[in-house]
Coordinates of C-alpha atoms in Angstrom, one line a residue:
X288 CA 0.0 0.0 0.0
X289 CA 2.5 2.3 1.1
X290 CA 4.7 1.3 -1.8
X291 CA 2.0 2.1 -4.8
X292 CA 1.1 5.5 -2.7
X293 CA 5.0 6.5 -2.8
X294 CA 4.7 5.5 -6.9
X295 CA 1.7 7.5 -7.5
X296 CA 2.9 10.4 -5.7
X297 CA 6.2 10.0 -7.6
X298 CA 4.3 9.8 -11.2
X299 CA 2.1 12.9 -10.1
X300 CA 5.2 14.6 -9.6
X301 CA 7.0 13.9 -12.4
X302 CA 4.6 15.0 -14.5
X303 CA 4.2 18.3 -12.8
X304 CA 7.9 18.6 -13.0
X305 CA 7.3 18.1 -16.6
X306 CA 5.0 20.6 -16.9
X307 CA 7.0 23.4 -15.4
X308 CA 9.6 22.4 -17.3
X309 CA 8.0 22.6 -20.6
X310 CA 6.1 26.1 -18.8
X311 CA 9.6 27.7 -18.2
X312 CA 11.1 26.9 -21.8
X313 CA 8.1 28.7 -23.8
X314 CA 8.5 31.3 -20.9
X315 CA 12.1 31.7 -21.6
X316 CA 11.5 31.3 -25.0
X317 CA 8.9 33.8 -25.0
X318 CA 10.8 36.3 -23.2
X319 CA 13.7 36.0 -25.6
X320 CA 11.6 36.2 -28.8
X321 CA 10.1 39.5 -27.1
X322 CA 13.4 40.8 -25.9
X323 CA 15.0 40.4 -29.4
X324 CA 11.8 41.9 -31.0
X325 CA 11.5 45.2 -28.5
X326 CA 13.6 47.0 -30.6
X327 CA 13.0 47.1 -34.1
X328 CA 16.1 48.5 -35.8
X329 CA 18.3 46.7 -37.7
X330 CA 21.9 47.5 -36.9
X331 CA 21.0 49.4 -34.1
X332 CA 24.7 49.2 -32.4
X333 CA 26.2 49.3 -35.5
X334 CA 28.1 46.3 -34.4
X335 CA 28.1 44.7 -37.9
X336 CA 31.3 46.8 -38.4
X337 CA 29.8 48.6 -41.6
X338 CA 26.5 50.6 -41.9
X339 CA 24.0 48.1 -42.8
X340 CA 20.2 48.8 -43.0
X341 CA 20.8 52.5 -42.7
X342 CA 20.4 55.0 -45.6
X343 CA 23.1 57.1 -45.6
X344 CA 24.8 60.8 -46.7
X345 CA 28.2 60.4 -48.0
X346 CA 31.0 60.7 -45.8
X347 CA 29.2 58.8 -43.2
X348 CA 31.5 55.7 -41.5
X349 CA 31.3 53.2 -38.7
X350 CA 34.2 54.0 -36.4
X351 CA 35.9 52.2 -33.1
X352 CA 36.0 55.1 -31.0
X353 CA 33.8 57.1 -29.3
X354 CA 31.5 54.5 -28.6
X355 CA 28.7 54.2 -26.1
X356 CA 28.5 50.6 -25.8
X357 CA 30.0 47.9 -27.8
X358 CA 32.9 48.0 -30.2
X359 CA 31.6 50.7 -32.8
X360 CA 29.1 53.4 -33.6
X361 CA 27.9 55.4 -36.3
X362 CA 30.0 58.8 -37.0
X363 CA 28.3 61.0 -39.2
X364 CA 30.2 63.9 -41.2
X365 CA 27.8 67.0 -42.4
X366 CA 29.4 69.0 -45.4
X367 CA 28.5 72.6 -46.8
X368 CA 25.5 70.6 -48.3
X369 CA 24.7 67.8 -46.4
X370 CA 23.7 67.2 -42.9
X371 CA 25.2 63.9 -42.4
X372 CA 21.8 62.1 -42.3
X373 CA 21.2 58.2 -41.8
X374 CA 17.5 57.3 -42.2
X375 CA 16.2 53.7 -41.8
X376 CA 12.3 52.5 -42.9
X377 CA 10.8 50.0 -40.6
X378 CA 7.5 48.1 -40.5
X379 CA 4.9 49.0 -37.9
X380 CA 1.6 48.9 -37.1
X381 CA -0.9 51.4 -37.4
X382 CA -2.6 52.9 -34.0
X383 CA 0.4 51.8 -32.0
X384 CA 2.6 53.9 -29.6
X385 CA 5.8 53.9 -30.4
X386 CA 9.3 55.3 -28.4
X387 CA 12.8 56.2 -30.2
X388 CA 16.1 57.0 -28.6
X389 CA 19.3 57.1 -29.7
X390 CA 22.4 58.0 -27.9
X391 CA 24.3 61.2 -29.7
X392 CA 27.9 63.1 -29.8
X393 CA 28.2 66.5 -30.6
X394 CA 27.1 69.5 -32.3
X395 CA 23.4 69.7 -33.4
X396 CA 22.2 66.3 -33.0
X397 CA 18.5 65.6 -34.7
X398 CA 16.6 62.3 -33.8
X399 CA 13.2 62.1 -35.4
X400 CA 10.6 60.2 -37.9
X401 CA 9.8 61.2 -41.0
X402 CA 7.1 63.5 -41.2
X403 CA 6.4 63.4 -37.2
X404 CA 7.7 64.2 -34.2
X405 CA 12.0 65.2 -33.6
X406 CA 14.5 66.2 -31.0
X407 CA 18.0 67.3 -31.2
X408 CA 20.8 68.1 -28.7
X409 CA 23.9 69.4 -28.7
X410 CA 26.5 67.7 -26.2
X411 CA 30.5 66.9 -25.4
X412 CA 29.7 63.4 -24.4
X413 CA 27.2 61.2 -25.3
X414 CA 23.8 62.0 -24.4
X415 CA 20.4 60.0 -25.1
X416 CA 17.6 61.4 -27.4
X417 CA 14.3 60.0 -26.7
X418 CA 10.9 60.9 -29.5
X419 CA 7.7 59.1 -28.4
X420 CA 5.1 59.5 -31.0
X421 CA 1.5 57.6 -32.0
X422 CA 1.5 55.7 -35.6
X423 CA -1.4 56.6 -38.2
X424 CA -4.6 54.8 -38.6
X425 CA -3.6 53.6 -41.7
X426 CA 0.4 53.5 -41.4
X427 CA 2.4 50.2 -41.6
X428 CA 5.6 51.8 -41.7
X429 CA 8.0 55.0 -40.5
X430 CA 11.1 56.4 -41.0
X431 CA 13.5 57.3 -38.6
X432 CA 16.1 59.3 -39.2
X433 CA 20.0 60.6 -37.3
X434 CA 21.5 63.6 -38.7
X435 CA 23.6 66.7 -37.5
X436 CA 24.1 70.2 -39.4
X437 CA 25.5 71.4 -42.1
X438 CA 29.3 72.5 -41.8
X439 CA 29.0 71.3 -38.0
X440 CA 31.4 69.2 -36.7
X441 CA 31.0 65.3 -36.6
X442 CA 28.4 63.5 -34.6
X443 CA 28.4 60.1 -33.3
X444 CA 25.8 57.9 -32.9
X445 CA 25.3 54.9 -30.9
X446 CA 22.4 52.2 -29.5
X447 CA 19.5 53.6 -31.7
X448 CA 16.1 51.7 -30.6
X449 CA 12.8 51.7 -32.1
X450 CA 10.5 50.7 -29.2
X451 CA 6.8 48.6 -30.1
X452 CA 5.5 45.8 -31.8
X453 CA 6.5 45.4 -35.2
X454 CA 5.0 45.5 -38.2
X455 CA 4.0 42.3 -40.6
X456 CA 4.6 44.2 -43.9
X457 CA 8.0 44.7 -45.8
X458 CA 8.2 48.9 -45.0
X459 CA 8.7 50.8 -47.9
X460 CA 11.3 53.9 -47.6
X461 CA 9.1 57.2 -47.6
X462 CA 10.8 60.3 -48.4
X463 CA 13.3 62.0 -45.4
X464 CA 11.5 65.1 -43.7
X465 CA 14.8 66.5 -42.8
X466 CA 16.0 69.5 -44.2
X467 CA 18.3 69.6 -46.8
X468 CA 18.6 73.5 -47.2
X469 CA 21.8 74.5 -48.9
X470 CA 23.1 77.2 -46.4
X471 CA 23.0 81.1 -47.3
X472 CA 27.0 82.0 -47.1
X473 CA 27.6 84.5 -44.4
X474 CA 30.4 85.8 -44.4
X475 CA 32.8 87.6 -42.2
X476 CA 32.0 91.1 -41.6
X477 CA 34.3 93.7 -41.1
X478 CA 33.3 97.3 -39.8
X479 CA 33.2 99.7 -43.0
X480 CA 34.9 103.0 -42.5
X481 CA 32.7 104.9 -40.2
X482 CA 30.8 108.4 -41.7
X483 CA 31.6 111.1 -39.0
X484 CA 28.2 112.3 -37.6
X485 CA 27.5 115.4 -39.5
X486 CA 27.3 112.8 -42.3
X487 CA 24.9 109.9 -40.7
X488 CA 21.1 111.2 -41.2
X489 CA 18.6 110.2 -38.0
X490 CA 17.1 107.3 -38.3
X491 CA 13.1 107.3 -38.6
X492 CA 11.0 104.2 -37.5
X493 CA 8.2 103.6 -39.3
X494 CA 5.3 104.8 -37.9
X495 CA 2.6 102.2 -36.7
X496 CA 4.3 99.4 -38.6
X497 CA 2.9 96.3 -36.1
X498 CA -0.6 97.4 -36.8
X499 CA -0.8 99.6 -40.2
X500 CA 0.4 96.9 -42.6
X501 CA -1.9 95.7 -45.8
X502 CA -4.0 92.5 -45.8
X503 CA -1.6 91.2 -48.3
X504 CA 2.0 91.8 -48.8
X505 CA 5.3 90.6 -49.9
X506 CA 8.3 89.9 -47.5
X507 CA 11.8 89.6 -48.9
X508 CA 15.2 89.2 -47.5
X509 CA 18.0 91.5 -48.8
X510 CA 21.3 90.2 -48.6
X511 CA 24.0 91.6 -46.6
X512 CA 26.6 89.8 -48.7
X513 CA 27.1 88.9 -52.2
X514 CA 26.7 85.2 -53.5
X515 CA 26.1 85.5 -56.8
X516 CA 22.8 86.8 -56.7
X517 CA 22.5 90.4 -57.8
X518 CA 24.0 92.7 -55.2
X519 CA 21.1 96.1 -54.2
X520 CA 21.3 99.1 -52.4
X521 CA 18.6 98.2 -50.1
X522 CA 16.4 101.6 -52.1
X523 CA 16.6 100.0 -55.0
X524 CA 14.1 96.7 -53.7
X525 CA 11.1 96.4 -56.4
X526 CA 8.4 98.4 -54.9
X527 CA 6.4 95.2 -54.9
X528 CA 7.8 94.2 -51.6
X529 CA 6.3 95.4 -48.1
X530 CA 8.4 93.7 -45.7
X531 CA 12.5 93.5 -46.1
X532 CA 14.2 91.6 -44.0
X533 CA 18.4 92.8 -44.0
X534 CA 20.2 89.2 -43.5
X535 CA 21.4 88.7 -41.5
X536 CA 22.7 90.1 -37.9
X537 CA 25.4 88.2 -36.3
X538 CA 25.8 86.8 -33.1
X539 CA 28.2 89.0 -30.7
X540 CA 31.0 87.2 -29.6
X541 CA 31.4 88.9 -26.4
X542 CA 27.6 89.5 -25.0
X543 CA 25.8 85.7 -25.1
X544 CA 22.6 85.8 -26.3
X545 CA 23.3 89.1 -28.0
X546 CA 23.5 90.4 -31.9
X547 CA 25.3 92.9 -33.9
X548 CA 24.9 94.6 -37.6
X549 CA 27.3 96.0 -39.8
X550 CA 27.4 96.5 -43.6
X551 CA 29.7 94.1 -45.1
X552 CA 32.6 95.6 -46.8
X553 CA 32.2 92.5 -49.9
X554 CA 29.1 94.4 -50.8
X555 CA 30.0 98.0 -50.1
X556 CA 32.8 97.0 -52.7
X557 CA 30.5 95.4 -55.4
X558 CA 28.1 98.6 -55.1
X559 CA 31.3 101.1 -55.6
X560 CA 30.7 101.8 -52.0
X561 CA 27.9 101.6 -49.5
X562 CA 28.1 103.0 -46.2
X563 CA 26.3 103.3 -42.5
X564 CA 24.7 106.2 -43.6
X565 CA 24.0 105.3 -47.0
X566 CA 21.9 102.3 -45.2
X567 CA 20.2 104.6 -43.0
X568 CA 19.2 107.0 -46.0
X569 CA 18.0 103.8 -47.6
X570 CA 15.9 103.2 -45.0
X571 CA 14.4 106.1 -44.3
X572 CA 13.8 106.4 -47.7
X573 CA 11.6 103.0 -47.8
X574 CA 10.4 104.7 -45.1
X575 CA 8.5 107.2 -46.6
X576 CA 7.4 104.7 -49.4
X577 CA 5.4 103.2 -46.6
X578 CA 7.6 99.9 -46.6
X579 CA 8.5 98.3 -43.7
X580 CA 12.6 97.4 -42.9
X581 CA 13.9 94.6 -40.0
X582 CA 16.3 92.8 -39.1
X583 CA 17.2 89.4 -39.5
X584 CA 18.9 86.8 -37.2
X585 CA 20.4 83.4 -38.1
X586 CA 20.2 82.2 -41.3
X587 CA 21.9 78.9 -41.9
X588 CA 24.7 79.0 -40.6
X589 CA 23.5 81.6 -37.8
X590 CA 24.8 80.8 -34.2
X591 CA 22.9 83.1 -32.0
X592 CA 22.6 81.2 -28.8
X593 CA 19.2 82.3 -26.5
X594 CA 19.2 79.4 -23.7
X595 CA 18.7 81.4 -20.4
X596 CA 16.8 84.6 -18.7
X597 CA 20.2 86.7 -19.3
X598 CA 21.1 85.6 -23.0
X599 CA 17.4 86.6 -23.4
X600 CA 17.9 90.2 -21.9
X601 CA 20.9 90.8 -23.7
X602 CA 19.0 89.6 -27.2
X603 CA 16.0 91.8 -26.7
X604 CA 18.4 94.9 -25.4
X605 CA 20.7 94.3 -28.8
X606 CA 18.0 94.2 -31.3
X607 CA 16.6 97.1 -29.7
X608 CA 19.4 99.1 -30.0
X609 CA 20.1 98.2 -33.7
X610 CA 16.2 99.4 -34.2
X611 CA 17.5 102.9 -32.7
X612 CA 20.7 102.8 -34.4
X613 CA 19.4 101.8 -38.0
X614 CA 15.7 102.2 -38.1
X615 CA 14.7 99.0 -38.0
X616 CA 10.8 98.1 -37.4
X617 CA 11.3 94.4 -35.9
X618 CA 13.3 91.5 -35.9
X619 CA 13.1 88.1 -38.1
X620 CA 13.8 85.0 -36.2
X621 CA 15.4 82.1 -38.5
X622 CA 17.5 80.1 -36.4
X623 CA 17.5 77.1 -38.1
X624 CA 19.8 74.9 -35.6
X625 CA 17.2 74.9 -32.9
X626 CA 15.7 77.1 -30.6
X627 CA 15.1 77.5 -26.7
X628 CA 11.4 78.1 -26.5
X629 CA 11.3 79.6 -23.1
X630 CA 14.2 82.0 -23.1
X631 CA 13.3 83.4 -26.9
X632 CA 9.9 83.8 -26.1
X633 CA 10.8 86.2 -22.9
X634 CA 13.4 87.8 -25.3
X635 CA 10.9 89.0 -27.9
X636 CA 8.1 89.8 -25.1
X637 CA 10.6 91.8 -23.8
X638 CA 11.7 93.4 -27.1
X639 CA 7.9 94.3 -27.5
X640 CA 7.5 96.0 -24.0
X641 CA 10.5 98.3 -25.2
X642 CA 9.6 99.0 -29.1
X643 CA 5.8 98.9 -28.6
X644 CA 2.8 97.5 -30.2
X645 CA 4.0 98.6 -33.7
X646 CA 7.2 96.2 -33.4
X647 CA 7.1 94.0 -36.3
X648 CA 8.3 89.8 -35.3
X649 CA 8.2 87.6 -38.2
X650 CA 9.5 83.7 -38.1
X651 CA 10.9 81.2 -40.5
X652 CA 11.0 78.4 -39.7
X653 CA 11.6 75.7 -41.9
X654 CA 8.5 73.0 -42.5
X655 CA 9.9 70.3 -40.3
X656 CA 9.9 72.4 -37.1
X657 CA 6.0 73.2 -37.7
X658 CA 4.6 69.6 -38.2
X659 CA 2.4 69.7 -34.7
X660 CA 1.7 72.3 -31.9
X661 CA 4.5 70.2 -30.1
X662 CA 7.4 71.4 -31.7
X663 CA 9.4 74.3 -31.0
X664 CA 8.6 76.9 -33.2
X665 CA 5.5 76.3 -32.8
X666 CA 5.1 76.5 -29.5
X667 CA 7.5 79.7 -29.9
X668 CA 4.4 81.0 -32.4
X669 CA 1.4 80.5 -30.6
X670 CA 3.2 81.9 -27.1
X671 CA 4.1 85.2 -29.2
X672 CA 0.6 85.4 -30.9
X673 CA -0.4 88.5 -29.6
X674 CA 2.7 90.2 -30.8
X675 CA 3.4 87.9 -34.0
X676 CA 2.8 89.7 -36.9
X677 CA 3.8 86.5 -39.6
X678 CA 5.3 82.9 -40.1
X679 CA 7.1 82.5 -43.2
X680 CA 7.4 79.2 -43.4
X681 CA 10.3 78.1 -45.8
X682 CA 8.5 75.3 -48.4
X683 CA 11.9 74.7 -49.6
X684 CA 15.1 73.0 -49.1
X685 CA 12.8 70.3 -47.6
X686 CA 11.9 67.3 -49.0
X687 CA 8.6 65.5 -48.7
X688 CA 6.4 66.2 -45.3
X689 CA 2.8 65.2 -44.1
X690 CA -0.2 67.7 -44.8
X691 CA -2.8 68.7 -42.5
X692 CA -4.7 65.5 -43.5
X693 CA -1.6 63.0 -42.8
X694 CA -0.6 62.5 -46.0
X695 CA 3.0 63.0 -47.7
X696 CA 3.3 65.6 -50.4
X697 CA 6.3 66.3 -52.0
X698 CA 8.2 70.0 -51.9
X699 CA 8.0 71.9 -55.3
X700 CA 4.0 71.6 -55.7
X701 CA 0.7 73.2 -55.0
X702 CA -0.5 70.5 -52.9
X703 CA 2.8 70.6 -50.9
X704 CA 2.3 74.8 -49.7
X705 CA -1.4 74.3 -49.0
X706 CA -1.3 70.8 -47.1
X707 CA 1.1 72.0 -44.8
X708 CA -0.2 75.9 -44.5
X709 CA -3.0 74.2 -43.6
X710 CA -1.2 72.5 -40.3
X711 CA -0.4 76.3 -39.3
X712 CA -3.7 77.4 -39.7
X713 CA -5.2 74.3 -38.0
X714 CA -2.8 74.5 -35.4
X715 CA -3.8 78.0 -34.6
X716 CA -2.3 80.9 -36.1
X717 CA -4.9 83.5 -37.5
X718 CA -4.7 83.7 -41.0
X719 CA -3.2 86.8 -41.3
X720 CA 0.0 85.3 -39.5
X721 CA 0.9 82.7 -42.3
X722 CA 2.9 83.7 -45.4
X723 CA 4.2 80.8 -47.8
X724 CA 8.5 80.8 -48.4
X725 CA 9.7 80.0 -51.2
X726 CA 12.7 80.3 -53.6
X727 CA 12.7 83.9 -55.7
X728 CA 14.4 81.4 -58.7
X729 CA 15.6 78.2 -59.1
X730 CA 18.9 79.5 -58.2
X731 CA 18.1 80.5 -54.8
X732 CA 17.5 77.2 -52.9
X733 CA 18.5 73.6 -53.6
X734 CA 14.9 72.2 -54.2
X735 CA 11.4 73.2 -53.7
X736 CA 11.3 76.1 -56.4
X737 CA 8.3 76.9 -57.9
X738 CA 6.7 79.3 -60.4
X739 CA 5.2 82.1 -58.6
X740 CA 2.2 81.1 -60.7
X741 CA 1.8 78.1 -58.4
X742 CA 2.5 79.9 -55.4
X743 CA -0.8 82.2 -56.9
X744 CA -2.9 79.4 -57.0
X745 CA -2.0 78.2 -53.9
X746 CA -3.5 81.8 -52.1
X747 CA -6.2 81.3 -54.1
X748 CA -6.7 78.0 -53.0
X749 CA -6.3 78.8 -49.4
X750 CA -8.3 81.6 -49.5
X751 CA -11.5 80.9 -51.9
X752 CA -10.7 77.4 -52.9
X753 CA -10.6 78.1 -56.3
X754 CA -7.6 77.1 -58.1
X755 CA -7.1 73.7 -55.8
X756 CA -4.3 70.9 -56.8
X757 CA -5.5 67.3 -55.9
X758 CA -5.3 68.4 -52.4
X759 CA -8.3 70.7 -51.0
X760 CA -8.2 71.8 -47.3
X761 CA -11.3 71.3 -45.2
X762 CA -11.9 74.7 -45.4
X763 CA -11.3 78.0 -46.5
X764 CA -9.3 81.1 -44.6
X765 CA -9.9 84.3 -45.3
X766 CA -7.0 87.1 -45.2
X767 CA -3.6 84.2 -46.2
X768 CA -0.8 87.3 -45.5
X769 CA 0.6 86.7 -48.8
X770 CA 4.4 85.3 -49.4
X771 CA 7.7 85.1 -48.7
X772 CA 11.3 84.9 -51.0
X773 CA 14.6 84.4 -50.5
X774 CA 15.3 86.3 -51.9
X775 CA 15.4 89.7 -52.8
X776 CA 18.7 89.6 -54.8
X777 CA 17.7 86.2 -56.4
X778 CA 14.9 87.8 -57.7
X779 CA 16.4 90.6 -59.0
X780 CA 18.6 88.4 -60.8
X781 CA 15.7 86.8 -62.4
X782 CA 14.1 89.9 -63.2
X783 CA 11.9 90.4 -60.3
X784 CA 9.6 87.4 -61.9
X785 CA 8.6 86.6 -58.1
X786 CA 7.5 90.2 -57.0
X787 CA 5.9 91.2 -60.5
X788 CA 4.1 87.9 -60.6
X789 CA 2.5 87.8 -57.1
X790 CA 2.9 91.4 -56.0
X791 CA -0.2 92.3 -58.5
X792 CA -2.2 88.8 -57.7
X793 CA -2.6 89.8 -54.0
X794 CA -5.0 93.0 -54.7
X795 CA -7.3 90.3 -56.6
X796 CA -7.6 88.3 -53.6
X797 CA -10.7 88.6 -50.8

């Protein structure tokens, strides 16, 4: 008896040994599966030795040292006209949350998805980048995408993860959102040979210029420099343009946060000479043609630092003081390496407290920083509204981005300038604060030129919704601002085809 009980309880036990045992292999087997699948990306640690299932910029290399983990990581080499990019496409699945992170070196470090949500850094060390973001209804595939800035130094990247379930479809690549802008040369400025005082005429402001500009208007940048585009006296901009913005002011060494102006002495030469007070003349004399004259900081390759309350004083004291100098009526913010929402939104609230309500502030930005409400410049926008007289976004130098409706419309078309003016608007900036960027010729910008025809229709479109591409906005929004070019001097050297076209179209509109 006791001998068959010891048997039974020996077979019961075995079996439930069995059990657990076959329990903790699919458990283990599981958790391995699920481990190995968490992160999606292929060559993630680049420890393949070579740059595998990454689409990448020349001059881009797997290197040995610095690494963050491992033996190697990605180092990635912007040029004049690249950014260094690495993008890889990978399957998802639609309605899914989603996290990426990556860990970056140096200057102007951009994580992101194509078309979505980004983050960038700039660090000594390696640092990690983290971009949550929700998938599409319909999407079965993003791409993700590492890049740093053009003629920055190199940036490393290591231990990239894509975070969710994966996807059962093969992805197809979509086109990169990141910008490709060739940068606008700035060079070196030296101080010209300074009039003596009797010789500098007084600056005059422009009267009301914050709240006594037309429906409709034209905004151009003039170029402090020469490029090959046709070098102006700032008097002689084609009367078509309201708006000119001088690029651009520089950052000054010595003050953080701060900017400084001077003529550059490459132009002065080209134009046989052209002083200080020759500017201020010019000014004043645009002045009394009822146009409208400020300054603009960054650019490309601009470097103006606003990270904290005191850089932010010392930027809203500077421009300022240019404005009393020169006779400039606001300040254009296009800092293309990032921005500090925070500190630049007290700078320009405290610029307005000392110019008053007829400061002009206009943005660029270019289209990847005004995808959502969550990114900086937009955020920068809609905390300036009340002083923010227009965005001009730059629809160039871009490559393909989502529209208002989700979809992905390539730069250099209607659909392109409505879909994503349509985000703005939608996001919540009155109609009167969006103005569409574009190249003044197809000299001016390395893609996204078109003719000004198109840029036309695309007023009309937002406006009336006549004149529509395949895209149509859900609705219509009376009182567009009008457009943007870079820029003055490329126009000029296509015989003002930008200005001439659209400057008469905008007195037909609403």
């Amino acid at each position: 008896m006791m001998h068959t009980y010891r048997r039974r309880l020996f077979t019961a036990l075995s079996a439930l040994l069995v059990i657990l045992s076959a329990g903790a292999l699919l458990f283990f087997n599981w958790s391995s599966q699920a481990h190995a699948a968490s992160n999606l990306v292929t060559n993630p640690g680049f420890e393949t030795g070579n740059l595998s299932g990454w689409n990448c910029d020349p001059g881009d290399a797997v290197v040995t040292s610095p690494v963050h983990s491992g033996s190697y990581a990605l180092q990635m080499n912007p040029s004049n006209s690249t950014t260094g990019q690495c993008t890889q496409t990978i399957s998802v699945q639609a309605s899914t949350a989603y996290s990426l992170s990556a860990f970056v070196n140096g200057p102007y470090a951009y994580l992101g998805v194509n078309g979505g949500a980004s983050n960038w850094t700039s660090s000594s060390s390696y640092t990690q980048l983290t971009v949550n973001f929700t998938t599409a209804a319909s999407q079965t595939s993003v791409t993700i995408y590492v890049h740093g800035w053009y003629a920055q130094a190199s940036v490393d990247v290591d231990d990239v993860a894509l975070v969710g379930p994966g996807g059962s479809s093969t992805p197809t690549p979509t086109p990169t959102n990141t910008p490709t802008r060739t940068p606008t040369p700035t060079p070196t400025r030296t101080p010209t040979p300074t009039p003596t005082p009797t010789m500098t005429p007084t600056p005059t402001p422009c009267p009301a210029c914050g709240g006594n500009l037309p429906e409709h208007l034209i905004t151009g940048y003039w170029q402090d420099f020469t490029n090959g585009a046709t070098p102006l006296r700032l008097s002689a901009v084609n009367s078509n343009y309201t708006i000119i913005a001088v690029a651009f002011a520089n950052a000054d060494p010595t003050t953080p946060g701060a900017v400084t102006f001077s003529i550059d002495s490459g132009l002065s030469s080209a134009l046989g000479g052209y002083t200080t007070a020759n500017f201020i003349s010019d000014i004043n004399t645009l002045h009394s043609q009822g146009k409208k004259v400020i300054i603009s900081v960054g650019g490309a390759n601009g470097t103006v630092n606003i990270s904290d309350a005191t850089s932010a004083t010392n930027f809203a004291n500077s421009v300022y003081g240019l404005m009393q100098q020169y006779g400039f009526d606001g300040v254009d913010i296009d800092l293309e390496a990032g921005i500090n929402v925070s500190p630049l939104t007290s700078a320009l609230q405290q610029l307005s407290a000392k110019a008053g309500p007829n400061l002009i502030i206009t943005l660029a930005p270019q289209t990847i920083d005004m995808q959502s409400t969550g990114s900086a410049y937009f955020q920068l926008a809609l905390n300036i509204k009340s002083i923010l007289t227009i965005v001009n976004m730059q629809f160039y130098n871009s490559g393909s981005m989502n529209g208002c409706d989700g979809n992905v419309y390539s730069e250099g078309t209607e659909n392109f300038l409505v879909a994503l003016a349509c985000i703005e608007l939608q996001g919540g900036l009155n109609p009167g604060q969006v103005g569409l960027g574009l190249p003044a010729s197809p000299s001016a910008a390395g893609g996204g030129y078109v003719s000004p025809s198109v840029v036309n229709a695309a007023l009309d479109c937002l406006e009336t919704g006549a004149n529509c591409g395949s895209f149509r906005p859900p609705r219509t929004w009376t009182g567009i601002r009008g457009a943007m070019d870079w820029s003055i001097n490329w126009d000029a050297s296509n015989g003002y085809n930008f200005a001439n076209t659209i400057g008469p179209h905008l007195g037909t509109l609403p």
